[in-house]
């Protein structure tokens, strides 16, 4: 497979973009390669600059739930573009988007649009702090909530790992109020509450953790967190940037029958345009400027073209709930097929999956949290990745990223993927 053009672009890119990429998850360093530059995409396929075609399991990290280049979404975008790209003033599409979300998502009184998942989380946390008058935030190791300073803490074994930043450039002062608990370990969160209950503004959690591979919440974990928050006057924030509109239209809140105080969205809500949102209970959202004292703003927030794309996708998903059963069917065919092959050839891997999300871990252990995920053999993953991309399967270039299945994946893409997968097993 030729990668000449990608390699030439990469050479140019590294000279003027840090690492040659505008987001580190796109770099191929951890799999010992240079990135393939994507020229275009259609349905379940992406095409690189050298003309290679791949079955895509990245899906722009989630937004392309209907597959790439969906004609209905493109049409909405093109039509909206023709009236102008941005006005910095209120528009009809923002109202339609907010109404649509509030009418179709339970317990969602009000919503504010922003430009990314990071902004959504940062703003939700600010609103929770403003509302409670408290500072402390509880998060879980291995949950990713975007790159705002206060959330760049995940490290740490043990229950009470306070505030060591994961990134250079984040002052300890910014993460001092971020406490890290262990995913799927309700007691670890309870211990933090025992000590700091009256200082905790919010608990934030990925209801299905999809940034350390795919880790499912154990029975009672999410419900227990919700109760803990409600018992102690803390705001319960579900980060639905990946799970929102994916597990079901109502996301994890609907799937697990939760009633979060705030929710954050990104990815699917923009259909591939830069969009995020946060929303929930009216009395918390009423804290946000210009109504309340919590300042949060955005020159391009609620951009009409982005709203048109997102709204077209959300409407389609809402009106066609069979999409979710169809995706689950495609996904279970693929994941069950992979598991059968793993068992037949006694490959020391574990596959975690949930609906249209899955992750092949290079460990035999049952992965339920960040520490166990960390036992995976990343060198073995790198070899697997290189085999798969050479055989036209486009995966996220890291052991700790999910596979995203879209409504455009078919029995044919599943069969081709399983064929490549078996090839890897035999040639490993
Ligand atoms: C991707 C992601 C974010 C950050 O969203 P960006 O749009 O990349 O800023 C936050 N939370 C979760 C759960 C995510 O998966």
CSV table of C-alpha atoms and ligand atoms in Angstrom, one decimal:
chain,number,residue,atom,x,y,z
A,1,UNK,CA,0.0,0.0,0.0
A,2,UNK,CA,1.5,3.3,-1.0
A,3,UNK,CA,1.6,6.1,1.5
A,4,UNK,CA,3.9,8.5,-0.4
A,5,UNK,CA,1.5,11.4,-0.5
A,6,UNK,CA,0.6,11.1,3.2
A,7,UNK,CA,4.3,10.9,4.1
A,8,UNK,CA,5.1,14.0,2.0
A,9,UNK,CA,2.3,15.9,3.7
A,10,UNK,CA,3.5,14.8,7.1
A,11,UNK,CA,6.9,16.1,6.4
A,12,UNK,CA,5.5,19.5,5.6
A,13,UNK,CA,3.1,19.3,8.5
A,14,UNK,CA,5.6,18.7,11.3
A,15,UNK,CA,7.5,21.8,10.2
A,16,UNK,CA,4.6,24.1,10.9
A,17,UNK,CA,2.1,22.2,13.2
A,18,UNK,CA,3.2,20.7,16.5
A,19,UNK,CA,3.6,17.0,15.8
A,20,UNK,CA,2.0,17.6,12.4
A,21,UNK,CA,-1.5,17.3,13.8
A,22,UNK,CA,-4.1,19.6,15.2
A,23,UNK,CA,-5.1,17.1,17.9
A,24,UNK,CA,-2.8,14.5,19.4
A,25,UNK,CA,-5.2,11.6,18.9
A,26,UNK,CA,-4.5,11.9,15.2
A,27,UNK,CA,-0.8,11.3,15.6
A,28,UNK,CA,0.5,7.8,14.8
A,29,UNK,CA,3.5,7.9,17.1
A,30,UNK,CA,2.3,5.3,19.5
A,31,UNK,CA,1.8,2.8,16.7
A,32,UNK,CA,5.2,3.6,15.2
A,33,UNK,CA,3.9,5.1,12.0
A,34,UNK,CA,3.2,8.5,10.4
A,35,UNK,CA,-0.5,9.5,9.9
A,36,UNK,CA,-2.5,8.7,6.8
A,37,UNK,CA,-3.9,12.0,5.5
A,38,UNK,CA,-7.6,11.7,4.7
A,39,UNK,CA,-8.7,13.2,1.5
A,40,UNK,CA,-12.4,12.3,1.6
A,41,UNK,CA,-15.0,9.8,2.9
A,42,UNK,CA,-18.3,8.3,2.0
A,43,UNK,CA,-20.6,6.1,4.1
A,44,UNK,CA,-18.5,3.7,6.1
A,45,UNK,CA,-15.3,4.4,4.1
A,46,UNK,CA,-12.5,6.9,4.2
A,47,UNK,CA,-10.0,7.6,1.4
A,48,UNK,CA,-6.5,8.8,2.0
A,49,UNK,CA,-4.3,11.1,-0.2
A,50,UNK,CA,-2.7,8.1,-1.9
A,51,UNK,CA,-6.1,6.8,-3.0
A,52,UNK,CA,-6.3,4.0,-0.5
A,53,UNK,CA,-9.8,3.1,0.7
A,54,UNK,CA,-10.4,2.0,4.3
A,55,UNK,CA,-13.4,0.8,6.3
A,56,UNK,CA,-13.6,3.5,8.9
A,57,UNK,CA,-14.1,2.8,12.6
A,58,UNK,CA,-13.1,6.3,13.8
A,59,UNK,CA,-16.1,8.1,12.4
A,60,UNK,CA,-14.4,11.4,13.3
A,61,UNK,CA,-14.5,10.0,16.9
A,62,UNK,CA,-18.2,9.7,17.0
A,63,UNK,CA,-20.0,12.5,15.1
A,64,UNK,CA,-20.5,10.5,11.9
A,65,UNK,CA,-23.1,8.2,13.3
A,66,UNK,CA,-25.0,8.2,10.0
A,67,UNK,CA,-21.8,7.5,8.0
A,68,UNK,CA,-19.7,10.0,6.1
A,69,UNK,CA,-21.1,12.5,3.6
A,70,UNK,CA,-24.8,11.9,4.5
A,71,UNK,CA,-26.7,13.7,1.6
A,72,UNK,CA,-29.5,15.0,3.9
A,73,UNK,CA,-27.0,16.7,6.2
A,74,UNK,CA,-24.9,18.1,3.4
A,75,UNK,CA,-28.0,19.6,1.8
A,76,UNK,CA,-29.0,21.3,5.1
A,77,UNK,CA,-25.5,22.7,5.4
A,78,UNK,CA,-25.3,24.0,1.8
A,79,UNK,CA,-28.7,25.6,2.0
A,80,UNK,CA,-27.8,27.4,5.2
A,81,UNK,CA,-24.4,28.5,3.9
A,82,UNK,CA,-26.1,30.4,1.1
A,83,UNK,CA,-27.6,32.9,3.6
A,84,UNK,CA,-24.3,33.7,5.3
A,85,UNK,CA,-21.9,31.9,7.5
A,86,UNK,CA,-22.1,33.8,10.8
A,87,UNK,CA,-23.9,36.9,12.1
A,88,UNK,CA,-22.9,37.1,15.8
A,89,UNK,CA,-26.6,37.7,16.5
A,90,UNK,CA,-29.5,35.6,17.5
A,91,UNK,CA,-30.9,33.3,14.8
A,92,UNK,CA,-33.9,31.0,14.2
A,93,UNK,CA,-31.8,27.8,14.0
A,94,UNK,CA,-30.5,28.2,17.5
A,95,UNK,CA,-34.1,28.4,18.8
A,96,UNK,CA,-35.0,25.3,16.8
A,97,UNK,CA,-32.0,23.4,18.1
A,98,UNK,CA,-32.7,24.3,21.7
A,99,UNK,CA,-36.4,23.5,21.4
A,100,UNK,CA,-35.8,20.3,19.7
A,101,UNK,CA,-33.4,19.1,22.4
A,102,UNK,CA,-35.5,20.3,25.3
A,103,UNK,CA,-38.6,18.7,23.8
A,104,UNK,CA,-37.0,15.3,23.0
A,105,UNK,CA,-34.6,14.8,25.9
A,106,UNK,CA,-36.1,14.1,29.3
A,107,UNK,CA,-35.3,16.4,32.2
A,108,UNK,CA,-33.6,18.9,29.9
A,109,UNK,CA,-35.1,22.3,30.8
A,110,UNK,CA,-32.6,24.6,29.1
A,111,UNK,CA,-29.5,24.2,26.9
A,112,UNK,CA,-26.6,26.5,25.8
A,113,UNK,CA,-24.7,25.8,22.6
A,114,UNK,CA,-20.9,26.0,22.6
A,115,UNK,CA,-18.2,25.0,20.0
A,116,UNK,CA,-16.7,21.8,21.5
A,117,UNK,CA,-17.1,19.2,24.1
A,118,UNK,CA,-14.3,20.8,26.1
A,119,UNK,CA,-16.2,24.0,26.2
A,120,UNK,CA,-19.3,22.2,27.2
A,121,UNK,CA,-17.6,20.6,30.2
A,122,UNK,CA,-15.8,23.7,31.3
A,123,UNK,CA,-19.0,25.7,31.2
A,124,UNK,CA,-21.1,23.0,33.0
A,125,UNK,CA,-18.5,22.9,35.8
A,126,UNK,CA,-18.5,26.7,36.1
A,127,UNK,CA,-22.3,26.7,36.3
A,128,UNK,CA,-22.3,23.9,38.9
A,129,UNK,CA,-19.7,25.9,41.0
A,130,UNK,CA,-21.7,29.1,40.6
A,131,UNK,CA,-24.9,27.3,41.6
A,132,UNK,CA,-23.6,25.5,44.6
A,133,UNK,CA,-21.1,28.2,45.8
A,134,UNK,CA,-18.6,25.3,46.2
A,135,UNK,CA,-15.3,24.5,44.3
A,136,UNK,CA,-14.5,20.9,44.5
A,137,UNK,CA,-15.2,18.5,41.5
A,138,UNK,CA,-15.1,14.7,41.6
A,139,UNK,CA,-14.0,12.9,38.5
A,140,UNK,CA,-12.9,9.4,37.7
A,141,UNK,CA,-9.5,8.1,36.6
A,142,UNK,CA,-9.6,7.4,32.9
A,143,UNK,CA,-12.6,9.5,32.1
A,144,UNK,CA,-11.7,12.3,29.6
A,145,UNK,CA,-13.7,15.5,29.7
A,146,UNK,CA,-11.8,17.6,27.3
A,147,UNK,CA,-8.6,19.7,27.8
A,148,UNK,CA,-9.7,22.5,30.1
A,149,UNK,CA,-7.2,22.9,33.0
A,150,UNK,CA,-9.3,21.6,35.8
A,151,UNK,CA,-10.1,18.3,34.0
A,152,UNK,CA,-6.5,17.4,33.1
A,153,UNK,CA,-6.2,15.1,36.1
A,154,UNK,CA,-6.7,11.5,35.8
A,155,UNK,CA,-3.7,9.9,37.1
A,156,UNK,CA,-3.4,8.3,40.3
A,157,UNK,CA,-4.0,5.1,42.0
A,158,UNK,CA,-5.9,5.2,45.1
A,159,UNK,CA,-8.9,6.9,46.2
A,160,UNK,CA,-7.9,10.4,47.2
A,161,UNK,CA,-5.5,11.4,44.5
A,162,UNK,CA,-5.8,15.1,44.7
A,163,UNK,CA,-4.9,17.5,42.1
A,164,UNK,CA,-1.7,16.5,40.3
A,165,UNK,CA,-2.0,17.9,36.8
A,166,UNK,CA,-1.5,15.5,33.9
A,167,UNK,CA,-0.1,18.2,31.6
A,168,UNK,CA,2.7,20.7,31.7
A,169,UNK,CA,1.3,24.2,31.8
A,170,UNK,CA,-1.5,23.5,34.2
A,171,UNK,CA,-0.8,25.1,37.5
A,172,UNK,CA,-1.5,23.0,40.5
A,173,UNK,CA,-3.9,25.8,41.6
A,174,UNK,CA,-6.1,24.8,38.7
A,175,UNK,CA,-6.5,21.2,39.7
A,176,UNK,CA,-6.3,21.5,43.4
A,177,UNK,CA,-10.1,21.2,43.6
A,178,UNK,CA,-10.3,18.2,41.3
A,179,UNK,CA,-10.6,14.9,43.2
A,180,UNK,CA,-10.1,11.6,41.3
A,181,UNK,CA,-12.0,8.5,42.2
A,182,UNK,CA,-11.9,5.0,40.7
A,183,UNK,CA,-14.3,4.2,37.9
A,184,UNK,CA,-16.9,1.5,38.9
A,185,UNK,CA,-15.8,1.9,42.6
A,186,UNK,CA,-18.7,3.7,44.3
A,187,UNK,CA,-16.9,3.5,47.6
A,188,UNK,CA,-14.0,5.5,46.3
A,189,UNK,CA,-16.4,8.3,45.6
A,190,UNK,CA,-18.1,7.9,48.9
A,191,UNK,CA,-14.8,8.3,50.7
A,192,UNK,CA,-14.2,11.6,49.0
A,193,UNK,CA,-17.8,12.7,50.0
A,194,UNK,CA,-17.2,11.5,53.6
A,195,UNK,CA,-14.3,13.9,53.9
A,196,UNK,CA,-15.4,16.8,51.7
A,197,UNK,CA,-19.2,16.6,51.3
A,198,UNK,CA,-19.8,20.3,52.0
A,199,UNK,CA,-17.2,21.4,49.5
A,200,UNK,CA,-18.2,19.3,46.5
A,201,UNK,CA,-19.8,21.3,43.7
A,202,UNK,CA,-20.2,18.4,41.2
A,203,UNK,CA,-19.5,14.9,40.2
A,204,UNK,CA,-18.7,14.4,36.5
A,205,UNK,CA,-18.7,11.0,34.9
A,206,UNK,CA,-18.6,9.4,31.4
A,207,UNK,CA,-21.6,7.1,31.8
A,208,UNK,CA,-19.9,4.6,29.5
A,209,UNK,CA,-16.2,5.4,29.7
A,210,UNK,CA,-15.1,5.6,26.1
A,211,UNK,CA,-11.7,7.3,26.4
A,212,UNK,CA,-9.8,4.5,28.1
A,213,UNK,CA,-11.0,2.0,25.5
A,214,UNK,CA,-14.6,1.1,26.3
A,215,UNK,CA,-15.4,0.5,30.0
A,216,UNK,CA,-19.0,-0.3,31.0
A,217,UNK,CA,-20.5,1.0,34.2
A,218,UNK,CA,-21.3,-1.8,36.6
A,219,UNK,CA,-24.8,-2.2,37.9
A,220,UNK,CA,-25.6,0.5,40.5
A,221,UNK,CA,-22.5,2.6,39.9
A,222,UNK,CA,-24.1,5.5,38.1
A,223,UNK,CA,-27.3,5.4,40.1
A,224,UNK,CA,-25.2,5.4,43.3
A,225,UNK,CA,-23.3,8.5,42.2
A,226,UNK,CA,-26.6,10.2,41.4
A,227,UNK,CA,-27.8,9.4,44.9
A,228,UNK,CA,-24.6,10.5,46.5
A,229,UNK,CA,-24.9,13.9,44.7
A,230,UNK,CA,-28.5,14.4,45.6
A,231,UNK,CA,-27.9,13.5,49.3
A,232,UNK,CA,-25.1,16.0,49.6
A,233,UNK,CA,-26.3,18.9,47.4
A,234,UNK,CA,-23.7,18.3,44.6
A,235,UNK,CA,-24.6,18.7,40.9
A,236,UNK,CA,-24.6,15.4,39.0
A,237,UNK,CA,-23.1,16.0,35.6
A,238,UNK,CA,-23.2,13.3,32.9
A,239,UNK,CA,-20.7,13.8,30.2
A,240,UNK,CA,-22.6,12.5,27.2
A,241,UNK,CA,-20.2,13.9,24.6
A,242,UNK,CA,-19.8,10.3,23.2
A,243,UNK,CA,-22.9,8.5,24.6
A,244,UNK,CA,-25.4,11.3,23.9
A,245,UNK,CA,-27.6,10.4,20.9
A,246,UNK,CA,-25.6,7.1,20.6
A,247,UNK,CA,-26.6,4.6,23.2
A,248,UNK,CA,-30.2,5.6,22.4
A,249,UNK,CA,-31.4,9.0,21.2
A,250,UNK,CA,-31.8,10.0,24.9
A,251,UNK,CA,-28.2,8.8,25.6
A,252,UNK,CA,-27.0,7.2,28.7
A,253,UNK,CA,-29.4,9.1,30.9
A,254,UNK,CA,-32.3,7.3,29.1
A,255,UNK,CA,-30.5,4.0,28.8
A,256,UNK,CA,-29.7,3.8,32.5
A,257,UNK,CA,-32.7,5.7,33.7
A,258,UNK,CA,-30.8,8.5,35.3
A,259,UNK,CA,-31.9,12.1,36.0
A,260,UNK,CA,-28.7,14.1,35.8
A,261,UNK,CA,-28.7,17.8,36.9
A,262,UNK,CA,-26.5,18.8,33.9
A,263,UNK,CA,-25.4,17.0,30.8
A,264,UNK,CA,-22.7,17.8,28.3
A,265,UNK,CA,-22.8,17.1,24.6
A,266,UNK,CA,-20.4,17.2,21.7
A,267,UNK,CA,-19.5,15.1,18.7
A,268,UNK,CA,-22.9,13.7,17.3
A,269,UNK,CA,-24.7,17.0,18.2
A,270,UNK,CA,-22.6,18.8,15.5
A,271,UNK,CA,-22.7,16.0,12.8
A,272,UNK,CA,-19.1,16.8,12.0
A,273,UNK,CA,-19.3,20.6,12.6
A,274,UNK,CA,-17.6,22.0,15.7
A,275,UNK,CA,-20.5,22.0,18.2
A,276,UNK,CA,-20.9,21.3,21.9
A,277,UNK,CA,-23.8,22.0,24.4
A,278,UNK,CA,-24.5,21.8,28.0
A,279,UNK,CA,-27.9,21.9,29.7
A,280,UNK,CA,-30.2,20.5,32.3
A,281,UNK,CA,-32.2,21.9,35.2
A,282,UNK,CA,-33.6,25.4,34.9
A,283,UNK,CA,-32.4,26.6,38.3
A,284,UNK,CA,-28.8,25.8,37.4
A,285,UNK,CA,-29.0,27.1,33.8
A,286,UNK,CA,-30.5,30.3,35.1
A,287,UNK,CA,-27.1,30.9,36.8
A,288,UNK,CA,-25.6,31.5,33.3
A,289,UNK,CA,-25.1,35.0,31.9
A,290,UNK,CA,-26.9,37.2,30.9
A,291,UNK,CA,-29.5,35.9,33.3
A,292,UNK,CA,-27.2,34.9,36.1
A,293,UNK,CA,-23.7,35.7,37.4
A,294,UNK,CA,-21.8,32.8,35.7
A,295,UNK,CA,-20.1,34.2,32.7
A,296,UNK,CA,-19.9,32.1,29.5
A,297,UNK,CA,-19.8,33.3,25.9
A,298,UNK,CA,-18.8,32.4,22.4
A,299,UNK,CA,-18.4,34.5,19.2
A,300,UNK,CA,-19.4,31.5,17.0
A,301,UNK,CA,-21.6,29.6,19.5
A,302,UNK,CA,-24.8,28.4,17.9
A,303,UNK,CA,-23.3,29.1,14.4
A,304,UNK,CA,-26.2,28.7,11.9
A,305,UNK,CA,-24.3,26.3,9.6
A,306,UNK,CA,-23.3,24.1,12.5
A,307,UNK,CA,-26.8,24.2,13.9
A,308,UNK,CA,-28.2,23.2,10.5
A,309,UNK,CA,-25.9,20.2,10.4
A,310,UNK,CA,-26.5,19.1,13.9
A,311,UNK,CA,-30.3,19.6,13.8
A,312,UNK,CA,-30.6,17.6,10.6
A,313,UNK,CA,-28.7,14.7,12.2
A,314,UNK,CA,-30.6,14.8,15.5
A,315,UNK,CA,-34.0,15.0,13.8
A,316,UNK,CA,-33.2,12.0,11.7
A,317,UNK,CA,-32.0,10.0,14.7
A,318,UNK,CA,-35.0,11.0,16.7
A,319,UNK,CA,-37.5,10.1,14.0
A,320,UNK,CA,-35.7,6.8,13.1
A,321,UNK,CA,-35.1,4.9,16.3
A,322,UNK,CA,-34.7,1.7,14.3
A,323,UNK,CA,-31.2,3.1,13.5
A,324,UNK,CA,-30.2,2.1,17.0
A,325,UNK,CA,-31.3,-1.5,16.7
A,326,UNK,CA,-29.7,-1.7,13.3
A,327,UNK,CA,-26.4,-0.3,14.6
A,328,UNK,CA,-26.5,-2.7,17.6
A,329,UNK,CA,-27.1,-5.6,15.2
A,330,UNK,CA,-24.1,-4.6,13.0
A,331,UNK,CA,-22.0,-4.1,16.0
A,332,UNK,CA,-22.9,-7.4,17.7
A,333,UNK,CA,-22.2,-9.3,14.4
A,334,UNK,CA,-18.8,-7.7,14.3
A,335,UNK,CA,-17.9,-8.0,17.9
A,336,UNK,CA,-19.2,-11.5,18.3
A,337,UNK,CA,-17.3,-12.5,15.2
A,338,UNK,CA,-14.1,-11.1,16.6
A,339,UNK,CA,-14.7,-12.8,19.9
A,340,UNK,CA,-15.2,-16.2,18.2
A,341,UNK,CA,-12.0,-15.8,16.4
A,342,UNK,CA,-10.1,-14.7,19.5
A,343,UNK,CA,-11.5,-17.8,21.3
A,344,UNK,CA,-10.7,-20.2,18.4
A,345,UNK,CA,-7.1,-19.1,18.1
A,346,UNK,CA,-6.7,-18.5,21.9
A,347,UNK,CA,-5.6,-14.9,21.5
A,348,UNK,CA,-4.9,-13.2,24.8
A,349,UNK,CA,-7.3,-10.3,24.3
A,350,UNK,CA,-10.5,-9.0,25.8
A,351,UNK,CA,-13.3,-7.3,23.9
A,352,UNK,CA,-15.4,-4.7,25.7
A,353,UNK,CA,-18.5,-3.4,23.8
A,354,UNK,CA,-21.6,-1.5,24.3
A,355,UNK,CA,-24.0,-0.9,21.4
A,356,UNK,CA,-22.1,0.7,18.6
A,357,UNK,CA,-18.9,1.2,20.7
A,358,UNK,CA,-16.2,-1.4,21.2
A,359,UNK,CA,-12.6,-1.9,22.2
A,360,UNK,CA,-10.1,-4.8,21.8
A,361,UNK,CA,-7.8,-4.8,24.8
A,362,UNK,CA,-4.5,-6.6,24.6
A,363,UNK,CA,-4.9,-8.2,28.0
A,364,UNK,CA,-6.9,-11.2,29.2
A,365,UNK,CA,-8.1,-9.3,32.3
A,366,UNK,CA,-11.7,-8.1,32.5
A,367,UNK,CA,-11.3,-4.3,32.1
A,368,UNK,CA,-13.4,-2.3,34.5
A,369,UNK,CA,-11.3,0.7,35.3
A,370,UNK,CA,-8.3,2.8,34.3
A,371,UNK,CA,-5.7,0.8,36.2
A,372,UNK,CA,-6.7,-2.5,34.6
A,373,UNK,CA,-6.9,-0.8,31.2
A,374,UNK,CA,-3.3,0.3,31.7
A,375,UNK,CA,-2.2,-3.4,31.9
A,376,UNK,CA,-2.9,-3.7,28.2
A,377,UNK,CA,0.1,-4.5,25.9
A,378,UNK,CA,0.4,-1.4,23.8
A,379,UNK,CA,3.2,-2.8,21.7
A,380,UNK,CA,0.9,-5.7,20.7
A,381,UNK,CA,-1.8,-3.2,19.9
A,382,UNK,CA,0.6,-1.3,17.7
A,383,UNK,CA,1.4,-4.4,15.7
A,384,UNK,CA,-2.3,-5.2,15.3
A,385,UNK,CA,-3.0,-1.6,14.2
A,386,UNK,CA,-0.3,-1.7,11.6
A,387,UNK,CA,-1.6,-5.0,10.2
A,388,UNK,CA,-5.2,-3.7,10.1
A,389,UNK,CA,-4.4,-0.4,8.4
A,390,UNK,CA,-2.3,-2.3,5.8
A,391,UNK,CA,-5.4,-4.3,5.2
A,392,UNK,CA,-7.7,-1.3,4.8
A,393,UNK,CA,-9.2,-1.1,8.2
A,394,UNK,CA,-9.0,2.4,9.7
A,395,UNK,CA,-8.9,2.2,13.6
A,396,UNK,CA,-8.0,4.9,16.2
A,397,UNK,CA,-4.2,4.8,16.5
A,398,UNK,CA,-4.3,4.0,20.2
A,399,UNK,CA,-5.1,1.1,22.5
A,400,UNK,CA,-7.3,3.4,24.5
A,401,UNK,CA,-9.7,4.6,21.8
A,402,UNK,CA,-13.0,3.1,21.0
A,403,UNK,CA,-14.2,1.7,17.6
A,404,UNK,CA,-17.2,3.6,16.4
A,405,UNK,CA,-19.8,1.8,14.3
A,406,UNK,CA,-22.2,3.9,12.2
A,407,UNK,CA,-25.6,3.3,10.6
A,408,UNK,CA,-23.7,3.1,7.3
A,409,UNK,CA,-21.7,0.0,8.2
A,410,UNK,CA,-23.1,-3.1,6.6
A,411,UNK,CA,-22.8,-6.9,6.6
A,412,UNK,CA,-20.3,-6.5,3.9
A,413,UNK,CA,-18.0,-4.2,5.9
A,414,UNK,CA,-18.4,-6.6,8.8
A,415,UNK,CA,-17.3,-9.6,6.7
A,416,UNK,CA,-14.3,-7.7,5.3
A,417,UNK,CA,-13.3,-6.5,8.7
A,418,UNK,CA,-13.5,-10.1,10.1
A,419,UNK,CA,-11.5,-11.4,7.2
A,420,UNK,CA,-8.7,-8.9,8.0
A,421,UNK,CA,-9.0,-9.7,11.7
A,422,UNK,CA,-8.5,-13.4,11.1
A,423,UNK,CA,-5.6,-12.6,8.8
A,424,UNK,CA,-4.0,-10.6,11.6
A,425,UNK,CA,-4.5,-13.5,14.1
A,426,UNK,CA,-2.9,-16.0,11.8
A,427,UNK,CA,0.0,-13.8,10.9
A,428,UNK,CA,0.6,-12.4,14.4
B,1,LIG,C1,-14.3,14.1,23.0
B,1,LIG,C2,-14.8,14.3,24.4
B,1,LIG,C3,-14.7,15.5,25.1
B,1,LIG,C4,-14.1,16.8,24.5
B,1,LIG,O1,-14.7,17.2,23.3
B,1,LIG,P1,-14.0,18.1,22.2
B,1,LIG,O2,-15.0,18.4,21.3
B,1,LIG,O3,-12.9,17.2,21.7
B,1,LIG,O4,-13.4,19.3,23.0
B,1,LIG,C5,-15.3,15.6,26.3
B,1,LIG,N1,-15.8,14.5,26.9
B,1,LIG,C6,-15.9,13.3,26.3
B,1,LIG,C7,-16.5,12.2,27.0
B,1,LIG,C8,-15.3,13.2,25.1
B,1,LIG,O5,-15.3,12.0,24.5
